[in-house]
PDB file of C-alpha atoms in Angstrom:
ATOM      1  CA  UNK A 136       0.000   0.000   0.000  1.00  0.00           C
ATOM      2  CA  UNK A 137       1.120   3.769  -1.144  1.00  0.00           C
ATOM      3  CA  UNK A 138       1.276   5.990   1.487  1.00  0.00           C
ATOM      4  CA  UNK A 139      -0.181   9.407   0.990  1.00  0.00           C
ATOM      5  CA  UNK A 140      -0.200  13.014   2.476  1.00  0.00           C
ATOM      6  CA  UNK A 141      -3.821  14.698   2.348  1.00  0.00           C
ATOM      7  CA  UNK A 142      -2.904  18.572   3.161  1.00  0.00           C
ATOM      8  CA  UNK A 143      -5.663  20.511   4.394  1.00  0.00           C
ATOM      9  CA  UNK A 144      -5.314  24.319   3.281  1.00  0.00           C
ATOM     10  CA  UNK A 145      -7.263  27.024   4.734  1.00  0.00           C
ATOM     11  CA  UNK A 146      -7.667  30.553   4.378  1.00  0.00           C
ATOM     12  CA  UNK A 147      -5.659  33.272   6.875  1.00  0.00           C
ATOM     13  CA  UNK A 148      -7.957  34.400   9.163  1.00  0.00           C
ATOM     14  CA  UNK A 149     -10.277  33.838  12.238  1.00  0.00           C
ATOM     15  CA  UNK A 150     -11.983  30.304  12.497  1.00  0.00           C
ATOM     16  CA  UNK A 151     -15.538  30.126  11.585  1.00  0.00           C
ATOM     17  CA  UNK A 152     -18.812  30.783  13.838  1.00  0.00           C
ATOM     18  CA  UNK A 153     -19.611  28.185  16.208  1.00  0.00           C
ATOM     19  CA  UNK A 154     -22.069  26.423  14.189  1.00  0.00           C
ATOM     20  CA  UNK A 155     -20.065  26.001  11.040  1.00  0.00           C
ATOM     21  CA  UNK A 156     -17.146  24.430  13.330  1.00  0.00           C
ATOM     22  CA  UNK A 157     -18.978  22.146  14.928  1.00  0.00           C
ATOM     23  CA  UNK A 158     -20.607  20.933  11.612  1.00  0.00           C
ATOM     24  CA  UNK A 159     -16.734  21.140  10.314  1.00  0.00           C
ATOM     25  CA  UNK A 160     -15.585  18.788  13.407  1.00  0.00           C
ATOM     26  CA  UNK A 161     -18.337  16.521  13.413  1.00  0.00           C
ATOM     27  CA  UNK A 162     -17.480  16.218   9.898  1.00  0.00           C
ATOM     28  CA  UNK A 163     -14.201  14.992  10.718  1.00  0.00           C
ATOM     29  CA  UNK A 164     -15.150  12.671  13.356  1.00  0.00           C
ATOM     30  CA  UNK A 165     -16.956  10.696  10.862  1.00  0.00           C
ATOM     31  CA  UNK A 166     -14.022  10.874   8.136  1.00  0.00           C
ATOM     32  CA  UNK A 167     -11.831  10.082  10.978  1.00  0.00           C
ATOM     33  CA  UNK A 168     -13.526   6.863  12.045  1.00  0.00           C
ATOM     34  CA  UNK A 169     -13.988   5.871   8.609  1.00  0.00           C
ATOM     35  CA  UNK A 170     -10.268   5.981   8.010  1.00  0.00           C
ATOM     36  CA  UNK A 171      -9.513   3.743  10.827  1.00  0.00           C
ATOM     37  CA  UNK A 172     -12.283   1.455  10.138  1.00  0.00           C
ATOM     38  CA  UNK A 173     -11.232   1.105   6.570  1.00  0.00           C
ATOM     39  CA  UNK A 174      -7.211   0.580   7.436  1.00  0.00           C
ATOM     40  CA  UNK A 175      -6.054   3.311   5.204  1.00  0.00           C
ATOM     41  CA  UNK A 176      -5.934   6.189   8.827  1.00  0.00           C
ATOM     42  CA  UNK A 177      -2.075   6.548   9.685  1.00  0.00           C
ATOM     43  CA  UNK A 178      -1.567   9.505  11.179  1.00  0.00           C
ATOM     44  CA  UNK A 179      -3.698  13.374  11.430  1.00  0.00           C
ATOM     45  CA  UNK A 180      -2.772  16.398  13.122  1.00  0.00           C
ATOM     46  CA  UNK A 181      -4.262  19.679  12.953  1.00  0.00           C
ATOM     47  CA  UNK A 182      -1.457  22.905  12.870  1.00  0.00           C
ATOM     48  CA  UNK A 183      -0.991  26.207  15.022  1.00  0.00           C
ATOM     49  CA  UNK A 184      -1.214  28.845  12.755  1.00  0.00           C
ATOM     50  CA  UNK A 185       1.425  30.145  10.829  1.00  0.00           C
ATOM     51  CA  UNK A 186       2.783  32.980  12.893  1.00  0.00           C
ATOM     52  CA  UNK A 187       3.944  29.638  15.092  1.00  0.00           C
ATOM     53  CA  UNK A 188       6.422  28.582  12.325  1.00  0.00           C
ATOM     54  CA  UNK A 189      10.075  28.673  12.651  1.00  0.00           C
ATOM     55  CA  UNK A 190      12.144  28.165   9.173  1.00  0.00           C
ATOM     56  CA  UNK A 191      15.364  26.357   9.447  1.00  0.00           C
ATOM     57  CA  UNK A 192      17.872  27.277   6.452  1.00  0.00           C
ATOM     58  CA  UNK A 193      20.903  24.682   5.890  1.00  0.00           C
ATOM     59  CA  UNK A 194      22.928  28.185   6.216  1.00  0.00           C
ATOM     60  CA  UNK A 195      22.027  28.297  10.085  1.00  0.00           C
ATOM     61  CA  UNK A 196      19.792  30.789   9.838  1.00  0.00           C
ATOM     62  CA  UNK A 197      16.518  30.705  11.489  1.00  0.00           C
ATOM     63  CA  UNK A 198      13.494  32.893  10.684  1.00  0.00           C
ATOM     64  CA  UNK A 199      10.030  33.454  12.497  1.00  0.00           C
ATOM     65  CA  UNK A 200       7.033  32.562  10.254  1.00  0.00           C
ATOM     66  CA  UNK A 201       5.616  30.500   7.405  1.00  0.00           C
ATOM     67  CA  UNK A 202       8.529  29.888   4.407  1.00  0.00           C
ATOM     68  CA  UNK A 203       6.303  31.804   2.421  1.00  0.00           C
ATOM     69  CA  UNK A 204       3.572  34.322   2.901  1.00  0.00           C
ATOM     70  CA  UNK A 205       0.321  33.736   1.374  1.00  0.00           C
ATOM     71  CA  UNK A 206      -3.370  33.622   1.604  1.00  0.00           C
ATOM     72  CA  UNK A 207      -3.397  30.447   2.601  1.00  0.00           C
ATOM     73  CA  UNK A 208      -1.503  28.093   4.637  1.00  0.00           C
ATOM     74  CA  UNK A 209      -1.613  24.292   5.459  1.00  0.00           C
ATOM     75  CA  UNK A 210      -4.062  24.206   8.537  1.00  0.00           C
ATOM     76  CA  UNK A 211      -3.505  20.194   9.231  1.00  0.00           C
ATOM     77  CA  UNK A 212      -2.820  16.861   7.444  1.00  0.00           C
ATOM     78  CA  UNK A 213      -2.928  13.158   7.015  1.00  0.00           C
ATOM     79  CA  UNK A 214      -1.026  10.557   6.481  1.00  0.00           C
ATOM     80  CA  UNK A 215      -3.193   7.644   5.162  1.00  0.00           C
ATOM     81  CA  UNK A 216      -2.496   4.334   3.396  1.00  0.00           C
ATOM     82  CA  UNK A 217      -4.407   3.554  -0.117  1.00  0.00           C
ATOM     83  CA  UNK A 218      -4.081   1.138  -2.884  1.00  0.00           C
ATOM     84  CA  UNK A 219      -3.656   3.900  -5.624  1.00  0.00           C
ATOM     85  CA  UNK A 220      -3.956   7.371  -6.497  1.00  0.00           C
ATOM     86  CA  UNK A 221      -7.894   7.310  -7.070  1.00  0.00           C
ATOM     87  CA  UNK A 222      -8.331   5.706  -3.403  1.00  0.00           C
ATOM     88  CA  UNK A 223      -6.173   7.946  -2.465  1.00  0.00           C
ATOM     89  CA  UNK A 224      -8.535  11.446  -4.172  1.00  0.00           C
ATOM     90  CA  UNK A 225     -11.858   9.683  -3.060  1.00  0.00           C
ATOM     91  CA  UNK A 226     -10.391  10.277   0.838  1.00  0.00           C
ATOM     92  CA  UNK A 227      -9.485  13.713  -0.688  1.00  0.00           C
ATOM     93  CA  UNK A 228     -12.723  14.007  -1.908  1.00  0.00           C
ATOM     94  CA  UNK A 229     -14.278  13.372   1.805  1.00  0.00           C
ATOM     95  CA  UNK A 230     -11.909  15.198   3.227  1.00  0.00           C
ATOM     96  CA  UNK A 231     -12.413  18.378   1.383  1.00  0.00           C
ATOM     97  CA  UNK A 232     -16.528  17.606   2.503  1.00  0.00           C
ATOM     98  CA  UNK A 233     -16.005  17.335   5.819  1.00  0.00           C
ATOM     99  CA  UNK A 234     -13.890  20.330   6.198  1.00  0.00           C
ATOM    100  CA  UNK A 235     -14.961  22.859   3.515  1.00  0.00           C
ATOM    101  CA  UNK A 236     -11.775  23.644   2.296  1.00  0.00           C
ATOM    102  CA  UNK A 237      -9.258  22.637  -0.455  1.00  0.00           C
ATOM    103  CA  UNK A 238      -7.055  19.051  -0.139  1.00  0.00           C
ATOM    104  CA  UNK A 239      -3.859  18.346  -1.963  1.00  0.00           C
ATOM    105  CA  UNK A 240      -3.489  14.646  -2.179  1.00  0.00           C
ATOM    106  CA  UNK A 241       0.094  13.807  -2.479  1.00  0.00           C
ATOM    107  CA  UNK A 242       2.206  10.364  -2.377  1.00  0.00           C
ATOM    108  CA  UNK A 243       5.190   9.515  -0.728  1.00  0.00           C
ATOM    109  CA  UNK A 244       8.006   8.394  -2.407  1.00  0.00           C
ATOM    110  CA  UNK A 245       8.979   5.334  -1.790  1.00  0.00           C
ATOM    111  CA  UNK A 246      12.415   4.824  -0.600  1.00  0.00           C
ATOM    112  CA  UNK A 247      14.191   1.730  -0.305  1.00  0.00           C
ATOM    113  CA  UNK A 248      15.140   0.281   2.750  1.00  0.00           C
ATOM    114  CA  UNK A 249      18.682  -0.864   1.526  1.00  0.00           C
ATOM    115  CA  UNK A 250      18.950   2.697  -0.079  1.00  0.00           C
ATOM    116  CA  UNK A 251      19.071   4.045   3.791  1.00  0.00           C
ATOM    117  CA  UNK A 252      21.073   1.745   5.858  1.00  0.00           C
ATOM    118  CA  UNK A 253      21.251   4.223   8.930  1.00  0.00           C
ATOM    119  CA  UNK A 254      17.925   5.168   9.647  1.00  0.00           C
ATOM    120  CA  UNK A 255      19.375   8.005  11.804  1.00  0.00           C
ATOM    121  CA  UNK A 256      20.661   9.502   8.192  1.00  0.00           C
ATOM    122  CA  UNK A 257      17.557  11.001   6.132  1.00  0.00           C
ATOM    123  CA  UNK A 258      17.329   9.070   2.684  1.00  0.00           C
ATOM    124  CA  UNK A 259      18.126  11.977   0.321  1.00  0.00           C
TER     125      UNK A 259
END
């Protein structure tokens, strides 16, 4: 199974009224349990927002804030398991429901174990 990182991205600015987030979160319960029912949840986390970022350069230097400045920023993710790309954009697909925004659906490359003998070393 392909792993896959479902990137929630939503708009600067306040969170919505009451009612919409609790239709929002109920929402997610749902796609939540459904993901772990089905196998395919591995990991979700929602984000601070991005005045929380710190930026790491390979120079040293270290920066408050998002990398970039934008409109938008990624607001929380998943990590999920799915057979193939169109398993993968149907959890998109509820995902974007359930929270009302846009989802990028991206895989993970695959890297092979023998590729990365020291799993303290990253594999790039």
């Amino acid at each position: 199974m392909q792993q896959y990182l479902l990137s929630i991205y939503q708009p600067d600015g306040g969170a919505p009224d009451a009612d919409t987030m609790a239709r929002i979160m109920a929402g997610l319960q749902r796609l939540n349990e459904e993901l772990r029912v089905s196998g395919s949840w591995v990991f979700t986390g929602g984000l601070h927002a991005p005045e929380a970022a710190t930026v790491v350069r390979a120079d040293g230097m270290i920066t408050d804030g998002p990398y970039l400045e934008g409109k938008e920023h990624v607001g929380g993710i998943y990590v999920i398991t799915a057979p193939d790309l169109d398993a993968a954009l149907a959890w998109g697909r509820k995902a974007a429901a359930a929270t009302t925004l846009p989802i990028e659906v991206r895989p993970f490359r695959d890297v092979p174990r023998s590729a990365n003998p020291d799993p303290a070393t990253p594999p790039y």
